[in-house]
Amino acid sequence: MSDAHDWPLYEIFIRARGGLDHKHVGSVHAADVAMAIEHARDVYTRRLEGVSIWVVRSTDIVASDPADSDALFEPARDKIYRHPTFYEIPKEVETL
Amino acid sequence: MYTQGLTEPGVRPATESTPDDAERLRRFEARIEAEEKIEPKDWMPDAYRQTLIRQISQHAHSEIVGMLPEGNWITRAPTLLRKAILIAKVQDEGGHGAYLYSAAETLGVSRAELIDQLLAGRAKYSSIFNYPTLSWADVGAIGWLVDGAAIMNQIPLCRCSYGPYSRAMIRICKEESFHQRQGYDIMLKLARGTAAQRRMAQDALDRWWWPSLMMFGPPDTASQHTALSVRWKIKRFTNDELRQKFVDFTVPQAQFLGLSIPDPALRWDEAAKRHEFGAIDWREFNDVLKGHGPCNRERLAERRAAHDAGRWVREAAVAHAAKRAARAVA
Ligand SMILES: [Fe+2]
Ligand SMILES: [Fe+2]
């Protein structure tokens, strides 16, 4: 009864409307990229949720490790001068 | 609900723990307490992972097996529009299964493994799908009651602490409302129809009412895993809380249809502001869950037959992909 192995897994990214970024929505199994797009259409866009689909082999995605979060993202935390709200500008100065 | 088999033994909090694990567990629980989502690569206690794999896979199996009782009626729907609607609904359920298997796979199991468990009869799915659909009114009753009960259960799951499950549930909940409304719409047509149609609607309600209440799973007193699941925010409400809510929502809807709920003990409790209802036959529930319901064998046999009949297609697709990949390299 058992299938020795499933079709490879693809991650699916969908552009909801023109002008928006493709956004990760989930994954599908498919024999190849063409089938992955067909499955993604059937699974993730039955109600006009998208105008464009990207599929990427899941094994091709390289992700950061949550254990490295501090090393990666901590340095940005104390650099509040990168935000415009850090600077107090006198009220009299307009359009700044 | 769709995950009634969670009450059996099998998931226990990890027994061996190192000081390292204790610290990780503390941080994990603090994140859950702060309503942060847990994502696939984050550390999680083994019991959390195992509970989720069981819950999400049982839920996925239920969506897939749930296509069968309604699929029975696609060729016999009374109008072309009803047929198109039913096809869309059944296709949605297939999609729900796909979202959920995909969420389960983020926890380190493969879909093939999970499907094998289902086909081998080793996995659970909701008891409700082991009841037969005898008339067209059953399609109405399923949409109204079964999808209605599912919504009641699934809305709080949108806030589940596990990110991929929560996101799958948000997607599913967006689609469920159509399921329930098309079911109620069928009941409404029948209730406003001929005497024979009203009898059909009443008969469907009579047969689906109690199994729908059973969908919420065993009473809280018998549900050993609820406490941990609530603590880890996999579950937000207990089985009995959701069941009560379902009864309170559904009784007025039945009244509007002019149908009577088959429970002589049902009454409004003014002081408690809720409906009292009769005792559920838990023996029937346990029988169905153990495989002795009216359609357990038929459902699994149909799933197996579909899986086997599709094997050559799956294999051919792999062979075709391999051939094309080889040509692309050459
Ligand atoms: Fe569903
Ligand atoms: Fe549904």
Short mmCIF file of C-alpha atoms and ligand atoms in Angstrom, two decimals:
data_model
loop_
_atom_site.label_atom_id
_atom_site.label_comp_id
_atom_site.label_asym_id
_atom_site.label_seq_id
_atom_site.Cartn_x
_atom_site.Cartn_y
_atom_site.Cartn_z
CA MET A 1 0.00 0.00 0.00
CA SER A 2 2.82 2.33 0.90
CA ASP A 3 4.34 4.62 -1.71
CA ALA A 4 8.07 4.44 -1.15
CA HIS A 5 8.41 8.20 -1.38
CA ASP A 6 6.17 11.15 -1.98
CA TRP A 7 6.67 13.70 -4.72
CA PRO A 8 9.13 16.43 -3.70
CA LEU A 9 7.87 19.36 -1.67
CA TYR A 10 7.60 22.86 -3.17
CA GLU A 11 7.07 26.10 -1.23
CA ILE A 12 4.42 28.31 -2.77
CA PHE A 13 4.51 32.11 -3.02
CA ILE A 14 1.57 34.06 -4.36
CA ARG A 15 1.14 37.61 -5.55
CA ALA A 16 -2.36 38.55 -4.48
CA ARG A 17 -2.69 41.56 -6.78
CA GLY A 18 -0.51 43.49 -9.17
CA GLY A 19 1.73 45.79 -7.18
CA LEU A 20 2.10 43.49 -4.16
CA ASP A 21 5.00 41.21 -3.24
CA HIS A 22 4.77 37.45 -3.59
CA LYS A 23 3.96 36.04 -0.17
CA HIS A 24 4.58 32.56 1.19
CA VAL A 25 1.29 30.68 1.54
CA GLY A 26 2.25 27.04 2.16
CA SER A 27 3.54 24.08 0.24
CA VAL A 28 2.48 21.35 -2.18
CA HIS A 29 3.94 18.06 -3.32
CA ALA A 30 4.50 17.71 -7.06
CA ALA A 31 6.51 15.62 -9.50
CA ASP A 32 8.00 18.72 -11.13
CA VAL A 33 7.74 22.51 -11.27
CA ALA A 34 4.94 22.56 -13.83
CA MET A 35 2.80 20.30 -11.67
CA ALA A 36 3.71 22.33 -8.60
CA ILE A 37 2.24 25.42 -10.26
CA GLU A 38 -0.92 23.52 -11.23
CA HIS A 39 -1.34 22.17 -7.70
CA ALA A 40 -0.67 25.57 -6.18
CA ARG A 41 -3.36 27.04 -8.44
CA ASP A 42 -5.87 24.40 -7.26
CA VAL A 43 -4.91 24.50 -3.60
CA TYR A 44 -4.23 28.19 -2.97
CA THR A 45 -6.14 30.25 -5.55
CA ARG A 46 -9.66 28.83 -5.74
CA ARG A 47 -11.14 32.23 -4.91
CA LEU A 48 -9.05 34.66 -6.92
CA GLU A 49 -6.39 34.84 -4.21
CA GLY A 50 -3.64 35.39 -6.71
CA VAL A 51 -2.46 36.69 -10.07
CA SER A 52 0.99 35.10 -10.04
CA ILE A 53 2.60 32.02 -8.48
CA TRP A 54 6.22 31.23 -7.61
CA VAL A 55 7.24 27.71 -6.69
CA VAL A 56 10.57 26.82 -5.08
CA ARG A 57 11.87 23.38 -4.13
CA SER A 58 11.70 23.35 -0.32
CA THR A 59 15.17 21.84 -0.13
CA ASP A 60 16.54 24.86 -2.02
CA ILE A 61 15.51 27.29 0.69
CA VAL A 62 18.23 28.26 3.13
CA ALA A 63 16.89 29.73 6.35
CA SER A 64 18.50 31.46 9.30
CA ASP A 65 18.64 29.48 12.51
CA PRO A 66 16.39 30.74 15.34
CA ALA A 67 19.33 30.03 17.68
CA ASP A 68 21.26 32.77 15.84
CA SER A 69 18.47 35.31 16.21
CA ASP A 70 20.30 37.35 18.80
CA ALA A 71 23.52 37.54 16.83
CA LEU A 72 21.65 38.47 13.66
CA PHE A 73 19.04 40.88 14.88
CA GLU A 74 20.19 42.20 18.24
CA PRO A 75 22.66 44.73 16.72
CA ALA A 76 19.74 46.63 15.17
CA ARG A 77 17.97 47.03 18.47
CA ASP A 78 20.00 49.91 19.97
CA LYS A 79 20.31 51.92 16.78
CA ILE A 80 17.25 53.97 17.30
CA TYR A 81 18.88 56.90 15.51
CA ARG A 82 18.02 55.02 12.31
CA HIS A 83 14.41 56.04 12.77
CA PRO A 84 13.10 59.51 11.94
CA THR A 85 11.24 59.71 15.25
CA PHE A 86 14.61 59.84 17.05
CA TYR A 87 15.07 63.46 16.02
CA GLU A 88 13.19 66.27 17.64
CA ILE A 89 12.62 69.08 15.20
CA PRO A 90 11.25 72.45 16.37
CA LYS A 91 7.59 72.94 15.48
CA GLU A 92 8.42 76.04 13.49
CA VAL A 93 10.30 73.99 10.92
CA GLU A 94 7.80 72.75 8.39
CA THR A 95 7.73 69.96 5.83
CA LEU A 96 10.59 68.02 7.38
CA MET B 1 -13.80 17.36 16.97
CA TYR B 2 -11.77 16.41 13.94
CA THR B 3 -9.19 15.16 16.39
CA GLN B 4 -11.19 13.00 18.76
CA GLY B 5 -8.55 10.28 18.98
CA LEU B 6 -6.30 12.46 21.12
CA THR B 7 -7.72 11.13 24.34
CA GLU B 8 -6.03 7.79 24.07
CA PRO B 9 -2.62 7.22 25.63
CA GLY B 10 0.41 7.93 23.47
CA VAL B 11 1.41 11.48 24.26
CA ARG B 12 3.13 12.12 27.54
CA PRO B 13 5.24 15.04 28.61
CA ALA B 14 8.91 14.20 28.10
CA THR B 15 10.18 12.21 31.03
CA GLU B 16 13.93 12.67 30.72
CA SER B 17 14.95 16.27 30.94
CA THR B 18 18.28 17.93 31.35
CA PRO B 19 18.83 21.31 33.04
CA ASP B 20 19.24 22.66 29.50
CA ASP B 21 15.77 21.42 28.55
CA ALA B 22 14.28 22.93 31.68
CA GLU B 23 15.62 26.33 30.66
CA ARG B 24 14.39 25.89 27.08
CA LEU B 25 10.99 24.79 28.33
CA ARG B 26 10.81 27.86 30.55
CA ARG B 27 11.56 30.12 27.57
CA PHE B 28 9.14 28.22 25.35
CA GLU B 29 6.32 28.60 27.86
CA ALA B 30 7.13 32.26 28.40
CA ARG B 31 6.79 32.85 24.65
CA ILE B 32 3.46 31.05 24.60
CA GLU B 33 2.34 33.05 27.61
CA ALA B 34 3.23 36.23 25.68
CA GLU B 35 1.06 35.02 22.76
CA GLU B 36 4.08 34.61 20.50
CA LYS B 37 3.77 31.99 17.77
CA ILE B 38 6.04 28.98 17.71
CA GLU B 39 7.53 28.35 14.27
CA PRO B 40 8.87 25.11 12.74
CA LYS B 41 12.56 25.63 13.47
CA ASP B 42 12.03 26.86 17.03
CA TRP B 43 12.79 24.58 19.95
CA MET B 44 9.67 22.89 21.30
CA PRO B 45 9.05 20.17 23.87
CA ASP B 46 8.60 16.75 22.33
CA ALA B 47 5.10 16.41 23.79
CA TYR B 48 4.09 19.65 22.05
CA ARG B 49 5.42 18.37 18.72
CA GLN B 50 3.77 14.96 19.11
CA THR B 51 0.42 16.40 20.19
CA LEU B 52 0.43 18.72 17.19
CA ILE B 53 1.40 15.98 14.74
CA ARG B 54 -1.47 13.85 16.02
CA GLN B 55 -3.96 16.68 16.10
CA ILE B 56 -3.08 18.18 12.70
CA SER B 57 -2.89 14.81 10.95
CA GLN B 58 -6.22 13.63 12.40
CA HIS B 59 -7.69 16.91 11.28
CA ALA B 60 -6.23 16.44 7.77
CA HIS B 61 -7.53 12.86 7.55
CA SER B 62 -10.99 14.09 8.59
CA GLU B 63 -11.05 16.62 5.76
CA ILE B 64 -10.08 13.95 3.24
CA VAL B 65 -12.46 11.23 4.48
CA GLY B 66 -15.10 13.94 4.87
CA MET B 67 -15.15 14.32 1.09
CA LEU B 68 -16.70 10.86 0.74
CA PRO B 69 -20.18 11.16 2.29
CA GLU B 70 -20.91 14.34 0.35
CA GLY B 71 -19.11 13.19 -2.78
CA ASN B 72 -21.78 10.49 -2.92
CA TRP B 73 -24.32 13.13 -3.82
CA ILE B 74 -22.46 15.04 -6.53
CA THR B 75 -24.00 12.98 -9.31
CA ARG B 76 -27.44 13.14 -7.71
CA ALA B 77 -27.67 16.82 -6.76
CA PRO B 78 -31.12 18.11 -7.73
CA THR B 79 -29.97 20.98 -9.98
CA LEU B 80 -26.90 21.96 -11.94
CA LEU B 81 -26.25 24.86 -9.56
CA ARG B 82 -26.44 22.57 -6.49
CA LYS B 83 -24.06 20.19 -8.24
CA ALA B 84 -21.57 22.99 -8.94
CA ILE B 85 -21.83 24.19 -5.33
CA LEU B 86 -21.31 20.71 -3.95
CA ILE B 87 -18.29 20.09 -6.18
CA ALA B 88 -16.81 23.39 -4.96
CA LYS B 89 -17.42 22.44 -1.34
CA VAL B 90 -15.95 18.96 -1.69
CA GLN B 91 -12.95 20.44 -3.50
CA ASP B 92 -12.50 22.89 -0.62
CA GLU B 93 -12.39 19.96 1.82
CA GLY B 94 -9.64 18.38 -0.29
CA GLY B 95 -7.81 21.71 -0.11
CA HIS B 96 -8.23 21.78 3.68
CA GLY B 97 -6.64 18.35 3.84
CA ALA B 98 -3.76 19.63 1.72
CA TYR B 99 -3.16 22.74 3.90
CA LEU B 100 -3.17 20.59 7.01
CA TYR B 101 -0.85 17.85 5.75
CA SER B 102 1.45 20.67 4.71
CA ALA B 103 1.30 22.14 8.25
CA ALA B 104 1.96 18.71 9.77
CA GLU B 105 5.01 18.23 7.56
CA THR B 106 6.65 21.29 9.10
CA LEU B 107 6.89 19.20 12.30
CA GLY B 108 9.12 16.61 10.69
CA VAL B 109 6.69 13.92 9.51
CA SER B 110 6.07 13.15 5.86
CA ARG B 111 2.69 13.25 4.24
CA ALA B 112 3.27 9.78 2.78
CA GLU B 113 3.78 8.43 6.30
CA LEU B 114 0.58 10.04 7.54
CA ILE B 115 -1.46 8.81 4.59
CA ASP B 116 -0.07 5.31 5.11
CA GLN B 117 -1.26 5.44 8.71
CA LEU B 118 -4.74 6.43 7.56
CA LEU B 119 -4.96 3.75 4.89
CA ALA B 120 -3.62 1.10 7.24
CA GLY B 121 -6.42 1.96 9.68
CA ARG B 122 -3.93 3.12 12.33
CA ALA B 123 -4.96 6.78 12.31
CA LYS B 124 -8.12 8.41 13.58
CA TYR B 125 -10.46 10.76 11.80
CA SER B 126 -13.69 12.34 12.95
CA SER B 127 -16.45 9.92 13.94
CA ILE B 128 -19.00 12.00 12.03
CA PHE B 129 -17.86 10.80 8.62
CA ASN B 130 -18.76 7.22 9.42
CA TYR B 131 -22.48 7.93 9.15
CA PRO B 132 -24.29 7.40 5.82
CA THR B 133 -25.80 10.14 3.65
CA LEU B 134 -29.20 8.66 2.85
CA SER B 135 -31.01 11.57 1.23
CA TRP B 136 -30.33 14.95 -0.36
CA ALA B 137 -31.38 16.57 2.90
CA ASP B 138 -28.31 14.99 4.49
CA VAL B 139 -26.14 17.23 2.33
CA GLY B 140 -28.01 20.19 3.81
CA ALA B 141 -27.74 18.84 7.36
CA ILE B 142 -24.01 18.20 6.97
CA GLY B 143 -23.30 21.72 5.75
CA TRP B 144 -25.43 23.27 8.46
CA LEU B 145 -24.52 21.06 11.42
CA VAL B 146 -21.23 19.34 10.64
CA ASP B 147 -19.53 22.33 9.06
CA GLY B 148 -21.20 24.48 11.71
CA ALA B 149 -19.65 22.38 14.46
CA ALA B 150 -16.34 22.43 12.62
CA ILE B 151 -16.40 26.25 12.50
CA MET B 152 -17.11 26.40 16.22
CA ASN B 153 -14.01 24.33 16.82
CA GLN B 154 -11.80 25.87 14.16
CA ILE B 155 -12.22 29.55 14.93
CA PRO B 156 -10.30 29.32 18.21
CA LEU B 157 -7.69 27.17 16.43
CA CYS B 158 -6.85 30.21 14.28
CA ARG B 159 -5.15 31.50 17.45
CA CYS B 160 -3.28 28.25 18.08
CA SER B 161 0.27 28.83 19.32
CA TYR B 162 1.82 26.87 16.44
CA GLY B 163 2.24 29.24 13.49
CA PRO B 164 1.72 26.90 10.52
CA TYR B 165 -1.39 25.33 12.08
CA SER B 166 -2.81 28.71 12.96
CA ARG B 167 -2.24 30.01 9.42
CA ALA B 168 -3.83 26.90 7.88
CA MET B 169 -6.85 27.36 10.14
CA ILE B 170 -7.26 31.01 9.15
CA ARG B 171 -7.34 29.96 5.50
CA ILE B 172 -9.81 27.16 6.26
CA CYS B 173 -12.13 29.32 8.34
CA LYS B 174 -12.44 31.79 5.48
CA GLU B 175 -13.85 28.98 3.36
CA GLU B 176 -16.03 27.21 5.93
CA SER B 177 -18.65 29.88 6.19
CA PHE B 178 -19.76 29.18 2.62
CA HIS B 179 -20.07 25.49 3.53
CA GLN B 180 -22.37 26.14 6.43
CA ARG B 181 -24.50 28.66 4.58
CA GLN B 182 -25.03 26.48 1.51
CA GLY B 183 -26.13 23.69 3.87
CA TYR B 184 -28.57 25.91 5.70
CA ASP B 185 -29.82 27.15 2.34
CA ILE B 186 -30.64 23.56 1.34
CA MET B 187 -32.48 23.02 4.64
CA LEU B 188 -34.37 26.28 4.16
CA LYS B 189 -35.56 25.23 0.70
CA LEU B 190 -36.72 21.87 2.03
CA ALA B 191 -38.35 23.37 5.12
CA ARG B 192 -40.34 25.74 2.91
CA GLY B 193 -41.18 23.00 0.43
CA THR B 194 -43.75 20.22 0.32
CA ALA B 195 -44.73 18.07 3.28
CA ALA B 196 -42.50 15.31 1.92
CA GLN B 197 -39.56 17.72 1.70
CA ARG B 198 -40.14 18.89 5.28
CA ARG B 199 -40.18 15.26 6.41
CA MET B 200 -36.90 14.74 4.61
CA ALA B 201 -35.34 17.74 6.37
CA GLN B 202 -36.62 16.59 9.77
CA ASP B 203 -35.37 13.07 9.17
CA ALA B 204 -31.90 14.40 8.32
CA LEU B 205 -31.83 16.55 11.46
CA ASP B 206 -32.97 13.56 13.53
CA ARG B 207 -30.09 11.45 12.29
CA TRP B 208 -27.33 14.11 12.31
CA TRP B 209 -28.05 15.93 15.55
CA TRP B 210 -26.47 13.58 18.06
CA PRO B 211 -23.49 12.61 15.90
CA SER B 212 -22.85 16.36 15.45
CA LEU B 213 -22.75 16.88 19.22
CA MET B 214 -20.33 13.96 19.48
CA MET B 215 -17.98 15.71 17.07
CA PHE B 216 -16.73 17.88 19.93
CA GLY B 217 -15.21 14.78 21.49
CA PRO B 218 -15.49 13.19 24.93
CA PRO B 219 -16.75 15.20 27.90
CA ASP B 220 -14.14 17.25 29.74
CA THR B 221 -14.19 14.81 32.64
CA ALA B 222 -12.86 12.09 30.30
CA SER B 223 -10.50 14.18 28.22
CA GLN B 224 -7.07 13.77 29.77
CA HIS B 225 -5.08 15.84 27.33
CA THR B 226 -7.12 19.00 27.44
CA ALA B 227 -5.15 20.59 30.30
CA LEU B 228 -1.76 20.45 28.59
CA SER B 229 -3.24 21.50 25.24
CA VAL B 230 -4.90 24.50 26.86
CA ARG B 231 -1.70 25.42 28.74
CA TRP B 232 0.27 25.39 25.48
CA LYS B 233 -2.51 27.21 23.65
CA ILE B 234 -3.03 24.48 21.10
CA LYS B 235 -6.59 24.46 22.35
CA ARG B 236 -8.41 27.50 23.71
CA PHE B 237 -11.67 25.98 24.88
CA THR B 238 -12.65 22.58 26.23
CA ASN B 239 -14.86 20.10 24.37
CA ASP B 240 -17.85 20.80 26.60
CA GLU B 241 -17.53 24.58 26.28
CA LEU B 242 -17.58 24.36 22.50
CA ARG B 243 -20.41 21.83 22.48
CA GLN B 244 -22.53 24.12 24.65
CA LYS B 245 -21.85 27.06 22.36
CA PHE B 246 -22.84 24.97 19.34
CA VAL B 247 -26.17 23.98 20.92
CA ASP B 248 -26.92 27.57 21.88
CA PHE B 249 -26.21 28.79 18.34
CA THR B 250 -28.03 25.98 16.56
CA VAL B 251 -31.31 25.67 18.46
CA PRO B 252 -32.72 29.00 17.21
CA GLN B 253 -31.62 28.13 13.66
CA ALA B 254 -33.66 24.89 13.87
CA GLN B 255 -36.59 26.83 15.24
CA PHE B 256 -36.44 29.19 12.30
CA LEU B 257 -36.61 26.19 9.97
CA GLY B 258 -39.63 24.90 11.89
CA LEU B 259 -37.78 21.68 12.63
CA SER B 260 -37.56 20.04 16.02
CA ILE B 261 -34.34 18.91 17.62
CA PRO B 262 -34.58 15.24 18.58
CA ASP B 263 -33.91 15.75 22.29
CA PRO B 264 -36.84 15.68 24.74
CA ALA B 265 -34.58 16.99 27.50
CA LEU B 266 -33.63 20.13 25.56
CA ARG B 267 -34.75 23.32 27.32
CA TRP B 268 -33.65 26.90 27.82
CA ASP B 269 -32.17 27.56 31.24
CA GLU B 270 -33.02 31.18 31.92
CA ALA B 271 -30.80 31.48 34.99
CA ALA B 272 -27.71 30.06 33.30
CA LYS B 273 -28.61 31.71 29.96
CA ARG B 274 -27.96 28.53 28.02
CA HIS B 275 -29.63 25.38 26.79
CA GLU B 276 -29.77 22.26 28.87
CA PHE B 277 -29.57 19.18 26.74
CA GLY B 278 -29.93 15.42 27.15
CA ALA B 279 -27.20 12.87 27.77
CA ILE B 280 -25.02 11.88 24.84
CA ASP B 281 -24.64 8.19 24.06
CA TRP B 282 -20.88 7.90 24.55
CA ARG B 283 -20.99 4.18 23.91
CA GLU B 284 -22.08 4.87 20.34
CA PHE B 285 -19.29 7.46 20.02
CA ASN B 286 -16.64 5.05 21.25
CA ASP B 287 -17.93 2.29 18.98
CA VAL B 288 -17.71 4.53 15.93
CA LEU B 289 -14.25 5.74 16.93
CA LYS B 290 -13.07 2.16 17.31
CA GLY B 291 -14.18 1.38 13.77
CA HIS B 292 -17.65 -0.06 14.34
CA GLY B 293 -19.76 2.79 12.96
CA PRO B 294 -22.17 2.29 10.06
CA CYS B 295 -19.65 3.26 7.36
CA ASN B 296 -16.12 2.93 8.83
CA ARG B 297 -15.19 0.04 6.57
CA GLU B 298 -16.75 1.53 3.48
CA ARG B 299 -14.92 4.84 3.96
CA LEU B 300 -11.50 3.27 4.36
CA ALA B 301 -12.12 0.85 1.52
CA GLU B 302 -13.03 3.76 -0.74
CA ARG B 303 -9.94 5.75 0.28
CA ARG B 304 -7.71 2.74 -0.34
CA ALA B 305 -9.30 2.05 -3.71
CA ALA B 306 -8.80 5.69 -4.78
CA HIS B 307 -5.20 5.64 -3.54
CA ASP B 308 -4.43 2.39 -5.36
CA ALA B 309 -6.17 3.47 -8.54
CA GLY B 310 -4.07 6.64 -8.59
CA ARG B 311 -0.74 4.91 -8.06
CA TRP B 312 0.12 4.54 -11.75
CA VAL B 313 -0.52 8.25 -12.25
CA ARG B 314 1.83 9.19 -9.43
CA GLU B 315 4.50 6.84 -10.74
CA ALA B 316 4.11 8.00 -14.32
CA ALA B 317 4.46 11.63 -13.23
CA VAL B 318 7.71 10.83 -11.43
CA ALA B 319 9.05 8.91 -14.45
CA HIS B 320 8.11 11.76 -16.77
CA ALA B 321 9.77 14.35 -14.52
CA ALA B 322 12.93 12.22 -14.30
CA LYS B 323 13.06 11.82 -18.09
CA ARG B 324 12.69 15.54 -18.66
CA ALA B 325 15.27 16.38 -16.02
CA ALA B 326 17.72 13.97 -17.67
CA ARG B 327 17.11 15.58 -21.07
CA ALA B 328 17.62 19.04 -19.65
CA VAL B 329 21.05 17.98 -18.33
CA ALA B 330 22.08 16.28 -21.59
FE FE C 1 -13.10 21.58 5.91
FE FE C 2 -16.27 22.38 5.38
#
